[in-house]
Tab-separated table of C-alpha atoms and ligand atoms in Angstrom:
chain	number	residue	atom	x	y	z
A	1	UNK	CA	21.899	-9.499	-4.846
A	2	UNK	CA	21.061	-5.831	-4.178
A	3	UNK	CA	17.442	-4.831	-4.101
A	4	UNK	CA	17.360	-3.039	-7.672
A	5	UNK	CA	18.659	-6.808	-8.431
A	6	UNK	CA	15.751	-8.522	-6.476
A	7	UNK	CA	13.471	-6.345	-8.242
A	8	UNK	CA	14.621	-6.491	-11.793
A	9	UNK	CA	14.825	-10.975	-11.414
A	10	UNK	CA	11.141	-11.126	-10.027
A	11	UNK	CA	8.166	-12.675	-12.345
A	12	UNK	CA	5.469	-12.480	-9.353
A	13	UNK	CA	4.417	-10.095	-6.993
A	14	UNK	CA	6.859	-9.701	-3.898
A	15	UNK	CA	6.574	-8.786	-0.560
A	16	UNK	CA	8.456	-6.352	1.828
A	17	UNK	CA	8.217	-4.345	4.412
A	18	UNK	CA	9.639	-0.863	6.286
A	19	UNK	CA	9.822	-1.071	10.065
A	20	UNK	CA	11.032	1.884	12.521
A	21	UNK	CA	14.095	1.844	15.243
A	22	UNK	CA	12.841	1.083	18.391
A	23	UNK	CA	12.224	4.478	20.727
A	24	UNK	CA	15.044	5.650	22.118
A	25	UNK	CA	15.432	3.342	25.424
A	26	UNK	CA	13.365	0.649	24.146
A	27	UNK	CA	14.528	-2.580	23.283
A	28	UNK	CA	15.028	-4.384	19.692
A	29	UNK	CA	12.683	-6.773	20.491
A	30	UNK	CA	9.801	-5.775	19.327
A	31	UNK	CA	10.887	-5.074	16.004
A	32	UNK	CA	12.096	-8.234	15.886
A	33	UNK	CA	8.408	-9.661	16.865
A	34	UNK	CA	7.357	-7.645	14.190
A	35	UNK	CA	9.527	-9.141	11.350
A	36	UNK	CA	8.674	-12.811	13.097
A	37	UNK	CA	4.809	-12.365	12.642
A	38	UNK	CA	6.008	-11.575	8.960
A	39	UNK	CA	8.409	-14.176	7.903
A	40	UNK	CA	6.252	-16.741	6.638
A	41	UNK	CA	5.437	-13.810	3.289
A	42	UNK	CA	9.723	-14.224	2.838
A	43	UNK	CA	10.153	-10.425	2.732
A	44	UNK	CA	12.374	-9.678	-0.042
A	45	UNK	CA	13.946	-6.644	2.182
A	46	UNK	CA	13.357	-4.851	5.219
A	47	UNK	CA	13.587	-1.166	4.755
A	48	UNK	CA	14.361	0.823	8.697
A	49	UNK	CA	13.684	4.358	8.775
A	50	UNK	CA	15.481	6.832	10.023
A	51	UNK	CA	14.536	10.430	11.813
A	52	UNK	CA	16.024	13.206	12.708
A	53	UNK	CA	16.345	14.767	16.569
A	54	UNK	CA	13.487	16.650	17.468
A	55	UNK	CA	12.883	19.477	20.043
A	56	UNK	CA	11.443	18.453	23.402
A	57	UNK	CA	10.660	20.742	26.205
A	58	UNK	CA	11.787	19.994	29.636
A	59	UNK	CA	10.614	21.671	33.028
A	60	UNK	CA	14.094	22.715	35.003
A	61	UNK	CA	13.969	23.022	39.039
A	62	UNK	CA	13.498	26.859	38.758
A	63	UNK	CA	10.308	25.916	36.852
A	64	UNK	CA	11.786	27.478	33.694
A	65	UNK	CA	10.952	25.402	30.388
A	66	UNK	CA	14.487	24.253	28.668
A	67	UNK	CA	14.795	22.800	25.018
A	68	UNK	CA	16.166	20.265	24.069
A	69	UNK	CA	16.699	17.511	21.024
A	70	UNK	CA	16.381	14.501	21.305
A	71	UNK	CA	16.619	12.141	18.477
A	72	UNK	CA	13.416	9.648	19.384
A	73	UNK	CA	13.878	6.658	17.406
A	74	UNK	CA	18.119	6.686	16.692
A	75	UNK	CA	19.414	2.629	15.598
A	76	UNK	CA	18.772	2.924	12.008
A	77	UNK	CA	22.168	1.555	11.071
A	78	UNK	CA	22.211	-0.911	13.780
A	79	UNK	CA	19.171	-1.690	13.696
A	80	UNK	CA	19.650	-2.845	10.402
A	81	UNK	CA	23.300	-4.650	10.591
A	82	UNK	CA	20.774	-6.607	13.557
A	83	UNK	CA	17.783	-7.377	10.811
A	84	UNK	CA	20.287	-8.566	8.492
A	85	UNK	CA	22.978	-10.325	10.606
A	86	UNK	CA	19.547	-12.149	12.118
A	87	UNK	CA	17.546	-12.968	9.309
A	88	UNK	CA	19.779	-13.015	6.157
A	89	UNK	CA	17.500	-10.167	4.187
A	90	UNK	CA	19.048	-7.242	2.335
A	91	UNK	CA	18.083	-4.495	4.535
A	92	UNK	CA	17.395	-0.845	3.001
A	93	UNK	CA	18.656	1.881	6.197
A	94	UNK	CA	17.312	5.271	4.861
A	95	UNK	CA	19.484	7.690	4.548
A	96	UNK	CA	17.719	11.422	5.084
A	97	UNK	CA	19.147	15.113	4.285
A	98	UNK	CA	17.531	17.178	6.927
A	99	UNK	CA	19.017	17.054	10.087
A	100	UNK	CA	22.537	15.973	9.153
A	101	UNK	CA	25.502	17.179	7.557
A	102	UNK	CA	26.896	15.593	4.660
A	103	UNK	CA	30.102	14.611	7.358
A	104	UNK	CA	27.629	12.910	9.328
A	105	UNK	CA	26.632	11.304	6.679
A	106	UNK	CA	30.242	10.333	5.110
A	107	UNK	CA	30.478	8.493	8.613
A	108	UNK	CA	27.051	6.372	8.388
A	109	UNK	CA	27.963	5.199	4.815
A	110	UNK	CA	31.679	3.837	6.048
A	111	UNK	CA	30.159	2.343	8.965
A	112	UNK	CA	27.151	0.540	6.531
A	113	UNK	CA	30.153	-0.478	4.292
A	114	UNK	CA	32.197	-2.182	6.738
A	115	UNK	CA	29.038	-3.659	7.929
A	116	UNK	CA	28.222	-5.395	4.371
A	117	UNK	CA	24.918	-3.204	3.835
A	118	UNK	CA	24.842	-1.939	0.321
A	119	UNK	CA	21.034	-1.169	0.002
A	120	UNK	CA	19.965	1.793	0.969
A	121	UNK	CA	16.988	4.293	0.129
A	122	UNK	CA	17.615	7.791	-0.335
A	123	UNK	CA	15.468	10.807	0.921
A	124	UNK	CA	15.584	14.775	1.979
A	125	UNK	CA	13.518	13.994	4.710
A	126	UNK	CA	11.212	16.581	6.292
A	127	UNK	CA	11.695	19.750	6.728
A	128	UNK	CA	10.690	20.344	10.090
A	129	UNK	CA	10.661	24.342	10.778
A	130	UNK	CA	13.139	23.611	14.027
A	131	UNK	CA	15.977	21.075	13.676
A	132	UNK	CA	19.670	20.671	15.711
A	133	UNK	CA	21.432	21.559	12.689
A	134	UNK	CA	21.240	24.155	10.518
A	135	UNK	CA	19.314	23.567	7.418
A	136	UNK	CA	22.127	25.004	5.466
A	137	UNK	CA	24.988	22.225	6.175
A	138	UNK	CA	22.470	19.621	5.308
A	139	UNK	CA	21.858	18.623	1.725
A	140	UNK	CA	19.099	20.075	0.305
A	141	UNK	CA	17.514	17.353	-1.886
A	142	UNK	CA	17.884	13.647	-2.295
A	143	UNK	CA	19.420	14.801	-5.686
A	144	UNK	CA	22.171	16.345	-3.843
A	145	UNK	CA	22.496	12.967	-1.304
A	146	UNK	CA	22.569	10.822	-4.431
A	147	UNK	CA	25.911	12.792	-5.736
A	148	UNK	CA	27.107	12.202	-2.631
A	149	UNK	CA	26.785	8.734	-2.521
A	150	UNK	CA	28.013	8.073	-6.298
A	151	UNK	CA	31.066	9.890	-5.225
A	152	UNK	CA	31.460	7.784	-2.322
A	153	UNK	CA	30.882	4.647	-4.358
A	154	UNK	CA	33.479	6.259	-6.372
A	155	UNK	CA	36.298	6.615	-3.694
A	156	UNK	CA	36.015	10.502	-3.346
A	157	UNK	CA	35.455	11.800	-0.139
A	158	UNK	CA	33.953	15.208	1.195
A	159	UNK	CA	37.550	16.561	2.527
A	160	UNK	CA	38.911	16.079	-1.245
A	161	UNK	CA	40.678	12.632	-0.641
A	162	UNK	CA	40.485	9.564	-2.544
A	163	UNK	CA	40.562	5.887	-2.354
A	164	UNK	CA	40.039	2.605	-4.411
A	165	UNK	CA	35.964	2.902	-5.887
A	166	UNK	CA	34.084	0.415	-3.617
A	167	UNK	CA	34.093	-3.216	-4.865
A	168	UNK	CA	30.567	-3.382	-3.409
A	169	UNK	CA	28.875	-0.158	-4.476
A	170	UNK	CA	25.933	1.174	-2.667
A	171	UNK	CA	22.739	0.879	-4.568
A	172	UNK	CA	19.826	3.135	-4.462
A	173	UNK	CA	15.955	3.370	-4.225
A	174	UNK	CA	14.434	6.817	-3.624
A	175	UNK	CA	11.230	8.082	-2.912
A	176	UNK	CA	7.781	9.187	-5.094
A	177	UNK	CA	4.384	10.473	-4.617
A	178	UNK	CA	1.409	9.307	-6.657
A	179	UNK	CA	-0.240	12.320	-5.261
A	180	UNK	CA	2.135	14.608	-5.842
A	181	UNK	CA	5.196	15.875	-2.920
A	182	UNK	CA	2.877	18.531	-1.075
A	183	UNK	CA	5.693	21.126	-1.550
A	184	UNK	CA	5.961	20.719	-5.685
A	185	UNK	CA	3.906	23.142	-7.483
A	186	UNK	CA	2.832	21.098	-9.991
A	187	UNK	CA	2.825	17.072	-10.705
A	188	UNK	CA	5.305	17.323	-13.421
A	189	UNK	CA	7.432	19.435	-11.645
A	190	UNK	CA	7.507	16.742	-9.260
A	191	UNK	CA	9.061	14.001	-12.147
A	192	UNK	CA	10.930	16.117	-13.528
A	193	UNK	CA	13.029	15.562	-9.653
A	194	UNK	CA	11.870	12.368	-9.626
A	195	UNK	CA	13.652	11.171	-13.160
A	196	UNK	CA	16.448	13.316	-12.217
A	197	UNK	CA	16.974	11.252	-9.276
A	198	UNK	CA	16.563	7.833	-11.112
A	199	UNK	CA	18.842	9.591	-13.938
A	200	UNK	CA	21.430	9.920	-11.246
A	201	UNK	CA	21.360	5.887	-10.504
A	202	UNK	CA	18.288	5.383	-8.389
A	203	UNK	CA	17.429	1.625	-9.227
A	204	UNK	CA	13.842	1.922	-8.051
A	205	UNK	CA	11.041	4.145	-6.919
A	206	UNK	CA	9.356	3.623	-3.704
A	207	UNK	CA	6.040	5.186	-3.711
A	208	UNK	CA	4.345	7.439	-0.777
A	209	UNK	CA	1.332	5.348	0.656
A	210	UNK	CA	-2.204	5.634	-1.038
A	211	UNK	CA	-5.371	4.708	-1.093
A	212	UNK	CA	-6.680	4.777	-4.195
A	213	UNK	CA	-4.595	2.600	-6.936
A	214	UNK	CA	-6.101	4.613	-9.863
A	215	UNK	CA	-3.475	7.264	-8.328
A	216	UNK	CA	-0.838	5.235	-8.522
A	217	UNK	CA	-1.290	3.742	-11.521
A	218	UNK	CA	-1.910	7.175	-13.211
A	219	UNK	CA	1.177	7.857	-11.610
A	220	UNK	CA	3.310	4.645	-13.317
A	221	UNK	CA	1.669	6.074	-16.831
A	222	UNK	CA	3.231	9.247	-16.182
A	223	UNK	CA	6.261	8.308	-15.156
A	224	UNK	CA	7.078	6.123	-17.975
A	225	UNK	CA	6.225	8.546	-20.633
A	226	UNK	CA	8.796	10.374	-19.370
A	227	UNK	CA	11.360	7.631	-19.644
A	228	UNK	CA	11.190	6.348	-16.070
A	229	UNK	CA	11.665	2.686	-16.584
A	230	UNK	CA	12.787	1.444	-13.293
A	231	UNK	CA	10.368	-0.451	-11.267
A	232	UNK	CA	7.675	1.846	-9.040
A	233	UNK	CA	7.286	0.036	-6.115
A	234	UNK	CA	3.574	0.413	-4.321
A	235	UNK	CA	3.980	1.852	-0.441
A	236	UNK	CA	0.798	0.260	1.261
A	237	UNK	CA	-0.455	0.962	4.661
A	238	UNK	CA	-3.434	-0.354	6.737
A	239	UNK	CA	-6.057	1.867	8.642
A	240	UNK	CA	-6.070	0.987	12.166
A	241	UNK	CA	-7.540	3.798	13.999
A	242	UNK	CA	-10.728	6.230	13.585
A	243	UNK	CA	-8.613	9.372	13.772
A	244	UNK	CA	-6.358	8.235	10.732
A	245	UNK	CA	-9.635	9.201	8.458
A	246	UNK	CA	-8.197	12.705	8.981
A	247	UNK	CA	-4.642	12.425	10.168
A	248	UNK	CA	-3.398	10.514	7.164
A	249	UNK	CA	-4.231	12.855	4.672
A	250	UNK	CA	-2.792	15.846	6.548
A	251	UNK	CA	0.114	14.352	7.293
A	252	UNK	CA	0.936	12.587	3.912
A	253	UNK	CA	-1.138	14.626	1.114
A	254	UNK	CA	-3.174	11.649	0.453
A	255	UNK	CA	-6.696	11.128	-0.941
A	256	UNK	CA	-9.187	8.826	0.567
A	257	UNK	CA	-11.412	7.602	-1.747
A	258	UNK	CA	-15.113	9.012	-0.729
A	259	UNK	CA	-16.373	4.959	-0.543
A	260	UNK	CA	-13.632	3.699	2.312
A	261	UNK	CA	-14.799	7.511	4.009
A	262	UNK	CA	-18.073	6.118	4.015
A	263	UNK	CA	-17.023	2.698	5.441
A	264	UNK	CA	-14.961	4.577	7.883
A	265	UNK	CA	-17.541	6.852	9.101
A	266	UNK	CA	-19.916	4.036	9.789
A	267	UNK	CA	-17.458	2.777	11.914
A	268	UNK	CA	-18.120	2.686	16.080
A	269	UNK	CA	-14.490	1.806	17.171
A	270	UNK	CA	-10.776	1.589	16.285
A	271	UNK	CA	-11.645	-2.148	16.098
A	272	UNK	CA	-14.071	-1.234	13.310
A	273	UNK	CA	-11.757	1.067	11.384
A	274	UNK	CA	-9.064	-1.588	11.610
A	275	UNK	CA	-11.301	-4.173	9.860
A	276	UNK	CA	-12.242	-2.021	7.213
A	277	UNK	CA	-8.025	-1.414	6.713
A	278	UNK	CA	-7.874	-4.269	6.516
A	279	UNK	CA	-10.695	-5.055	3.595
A	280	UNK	CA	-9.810	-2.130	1.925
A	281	UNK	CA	-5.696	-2.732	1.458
A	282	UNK	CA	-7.021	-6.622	0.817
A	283	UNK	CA	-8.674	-4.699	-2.358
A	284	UNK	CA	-5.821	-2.314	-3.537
A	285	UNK	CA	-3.425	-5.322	-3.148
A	286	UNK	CA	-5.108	-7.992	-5.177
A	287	UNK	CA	-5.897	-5.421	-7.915
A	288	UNK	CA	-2.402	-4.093	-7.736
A	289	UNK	CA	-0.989	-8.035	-8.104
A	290	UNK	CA	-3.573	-8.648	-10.978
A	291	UNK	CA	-1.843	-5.655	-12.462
A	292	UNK	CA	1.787	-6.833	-12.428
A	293	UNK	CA	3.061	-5.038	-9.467
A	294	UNK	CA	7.091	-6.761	-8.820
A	295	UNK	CA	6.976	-6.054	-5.378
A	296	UNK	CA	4.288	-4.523	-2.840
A	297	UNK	CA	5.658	-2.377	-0.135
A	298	UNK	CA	4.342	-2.194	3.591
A	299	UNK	CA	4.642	0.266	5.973
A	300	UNK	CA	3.857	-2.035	9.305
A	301	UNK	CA	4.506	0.791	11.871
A	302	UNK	CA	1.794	-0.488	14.961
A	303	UNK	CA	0.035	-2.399	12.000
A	304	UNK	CA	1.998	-6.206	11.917
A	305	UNK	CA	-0.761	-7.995	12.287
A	306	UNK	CA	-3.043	-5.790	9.594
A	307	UNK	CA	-0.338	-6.631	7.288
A	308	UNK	CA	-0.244	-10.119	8.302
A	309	UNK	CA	-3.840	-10.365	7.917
A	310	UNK	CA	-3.839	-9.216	4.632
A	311	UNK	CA	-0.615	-11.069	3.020
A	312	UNK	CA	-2.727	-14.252	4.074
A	313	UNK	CA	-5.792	-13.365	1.949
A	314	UNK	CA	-3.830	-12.343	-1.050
A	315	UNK	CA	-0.526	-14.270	-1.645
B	1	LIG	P1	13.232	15.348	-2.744
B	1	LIG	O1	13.408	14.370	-3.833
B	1	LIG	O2	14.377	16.225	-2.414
B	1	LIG	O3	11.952	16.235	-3.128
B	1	LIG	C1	11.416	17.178	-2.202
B	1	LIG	C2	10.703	18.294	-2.971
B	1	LIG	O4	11.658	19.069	-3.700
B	1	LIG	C3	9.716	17.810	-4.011
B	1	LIG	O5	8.660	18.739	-4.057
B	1	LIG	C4	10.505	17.807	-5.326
B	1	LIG	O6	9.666	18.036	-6.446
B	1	LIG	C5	11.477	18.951	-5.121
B	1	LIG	N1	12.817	18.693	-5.643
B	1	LIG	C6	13.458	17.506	-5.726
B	1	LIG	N2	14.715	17.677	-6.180
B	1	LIG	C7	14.869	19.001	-6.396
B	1	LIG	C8	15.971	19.789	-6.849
B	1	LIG	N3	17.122	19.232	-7.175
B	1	LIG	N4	15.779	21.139	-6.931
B	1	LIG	C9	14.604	21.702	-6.586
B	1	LIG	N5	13.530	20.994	-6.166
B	1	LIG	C10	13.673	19.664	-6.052
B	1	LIG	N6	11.169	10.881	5.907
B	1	LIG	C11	12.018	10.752	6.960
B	1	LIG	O7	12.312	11.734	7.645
B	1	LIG	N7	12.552	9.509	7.277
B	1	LIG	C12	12.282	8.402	6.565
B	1	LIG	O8	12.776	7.320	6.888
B	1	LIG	C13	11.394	8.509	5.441
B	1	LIG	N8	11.093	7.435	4.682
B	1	LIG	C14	10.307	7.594	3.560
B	1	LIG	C15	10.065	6.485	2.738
B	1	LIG	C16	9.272	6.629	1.597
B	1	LIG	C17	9.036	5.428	0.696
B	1	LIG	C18	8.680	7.887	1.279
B	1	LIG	C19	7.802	8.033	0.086
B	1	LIG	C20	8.920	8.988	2.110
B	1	LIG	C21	9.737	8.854	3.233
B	1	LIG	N9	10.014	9.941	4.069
B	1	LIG	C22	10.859	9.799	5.149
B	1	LIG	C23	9.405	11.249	3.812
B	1	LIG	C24	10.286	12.136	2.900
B	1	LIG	O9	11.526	12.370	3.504
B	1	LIG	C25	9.524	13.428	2.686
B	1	LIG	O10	8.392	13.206	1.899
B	1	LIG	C26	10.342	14.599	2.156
B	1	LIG	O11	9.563	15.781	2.331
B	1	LIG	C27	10.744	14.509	0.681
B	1	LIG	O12	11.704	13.546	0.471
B	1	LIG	P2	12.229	13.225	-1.014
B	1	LIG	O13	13.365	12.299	-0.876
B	1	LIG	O14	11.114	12.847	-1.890
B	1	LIG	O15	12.774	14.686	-1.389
């Protein structure tokens, strides 16, 4: 069954989970720890994420700084042929714009074909101002990745030829924000993209993490009055550190609701912090099951055990 499948069939509250390639050098095993501290909540699907190659600066002998890129975390397709040939879960690679040409692309999704993987979530990916290739041969929204793809599903390929459509097609999930993308002037600018994306085939919305569920259920209202049925998945992620009070919300446009701000800043340590994470997601979850959710999504990166933690107090 394909995720959108999964998704459509369930009558409780599911459970699954996003995990990162290993850094470049590293070795598989931790991620594998990861998924084994997580089993016992039968993920529905593992979602891997995937980055694009990032400048680093390197000192040369004549003391002269050199640039380089260096893709940090690269695997995600392996990584994911390794989840699934391990485990038996439908793994969801995502597939990103920035950073790589449509070729490049073409390439990843015959590799994931011959490989059996047929999930996959689809995503521009950020923008970072300085990237190894030119913004210009990427894609420049998951709109324009999704044609791809139905093409490919299709038999057509970039250079113009053809073959048989794909007996297995790839299916799709793509990305929202109950907060609004931070580059979208307005929220309903923002659907607009989003339904054109689930127009286009997307079986299922993934949502950016949050920590207030008011947002995100505002959000679901929204989206179906404008004839988004497909299911909106909740992205959930635990607090673990002090600095996150500030760091999450610049770096993913989120809200923090002013009482876990107060818990927060009451706090003496990470250990603290990660306690109240762990209280507050226990909160958003069960409200979010009593609500209906299909499926709750978490993003474990350095945060297993939070997630562990709270998948024991509330499934
Ligand atoms: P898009 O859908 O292209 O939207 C980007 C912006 O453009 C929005 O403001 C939208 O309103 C607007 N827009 C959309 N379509 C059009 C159009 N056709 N014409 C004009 N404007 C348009 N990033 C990574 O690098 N790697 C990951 O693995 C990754 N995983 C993620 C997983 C989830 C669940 C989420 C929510 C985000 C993830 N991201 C990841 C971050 C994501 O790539 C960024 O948020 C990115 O800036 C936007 O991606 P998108 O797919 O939503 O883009």
């Amino acid at each position: 069954m394909t995720v959108t499948e999964i998704l459509q069939s369930r009558k409780t509250t599911g459970f699954s989970i996003e995990v990162l390639p290993p850094l470049k050098g590293s070795s598989i095993d931790k991620v594998f720890e990861s998924i084994d501290s997580l089993r016992e909540f039968n993920p529905l699907y593992i979602n891997i994420t995937s980055r694009h190659s990032e400048p680093v600066y390197q000192t040369s002998s004549d003391g002269k700084y050199k640039k380089l890129f260096v893709r940090k975390r690269p695997g995600t397709v392996a990584v994911a042929a390794a989840i699934q040939h391990r485990y038996g879960i439908p793994t969801v690679p995502h597939i990103i714009c920035s950073g790589f040409t449509p070729s490049e692309t073409e390439y990843v999704l015959i590799d994931l074909n011959f490989l059996g993987i047929h999930d996959l979530l689809l995503l521009r990916g950020d923008n970072d101002k300085e990237m190894l290739v030119d913004p210009k041969e990427c894609h420049r929204h998951a709109t324009d990745l999704i044609q791809q793809v139905n093409d490919f599903n299709e038999g057509k390929f970039l250079d113009g030829t053809t073959t048989d459509p794909l007996k297995n097609k790839f299916s799709f999930g793509v990305a929202g924000y109950p907060e609004k993308h931070e580059e979208a002037p307005n929220m309903e600018s923002d659907l607009r993209y989003l339904k054109q994306k689930v127009d286009a085939g997307a079986g299922y919305i993934i949502t950016q993490l949050f920590f207030d569920n008011q947002k995100y259920f505002d959000f679901v209202d929204k989206c179906r009055a404008m004839g988004i049925t497909v299911p909106i998945i909740p992205g959930l992620k635990p607090i673990k550190k002090l600095s996150q009070l500030s760091v999450l919300p610049k770096t993913f446009g989120v809200n923090m609701p002013e009482p876990l701000v107060r818990e927060l800043e009451k706090c003496k340590s990470d250990n603290d912090a990660k306690s109240v994470g762990i209280e507050w997601l226990t909160h958003q979850c069960k409200e979010l099951i009593a609500k209906g959710v299909p499926n709750l999504h978490f993003y474990t990166l350095a945060a297993s055990d939070s997630v562990a933690e709270v998948a024991r107090r509330v499934y």
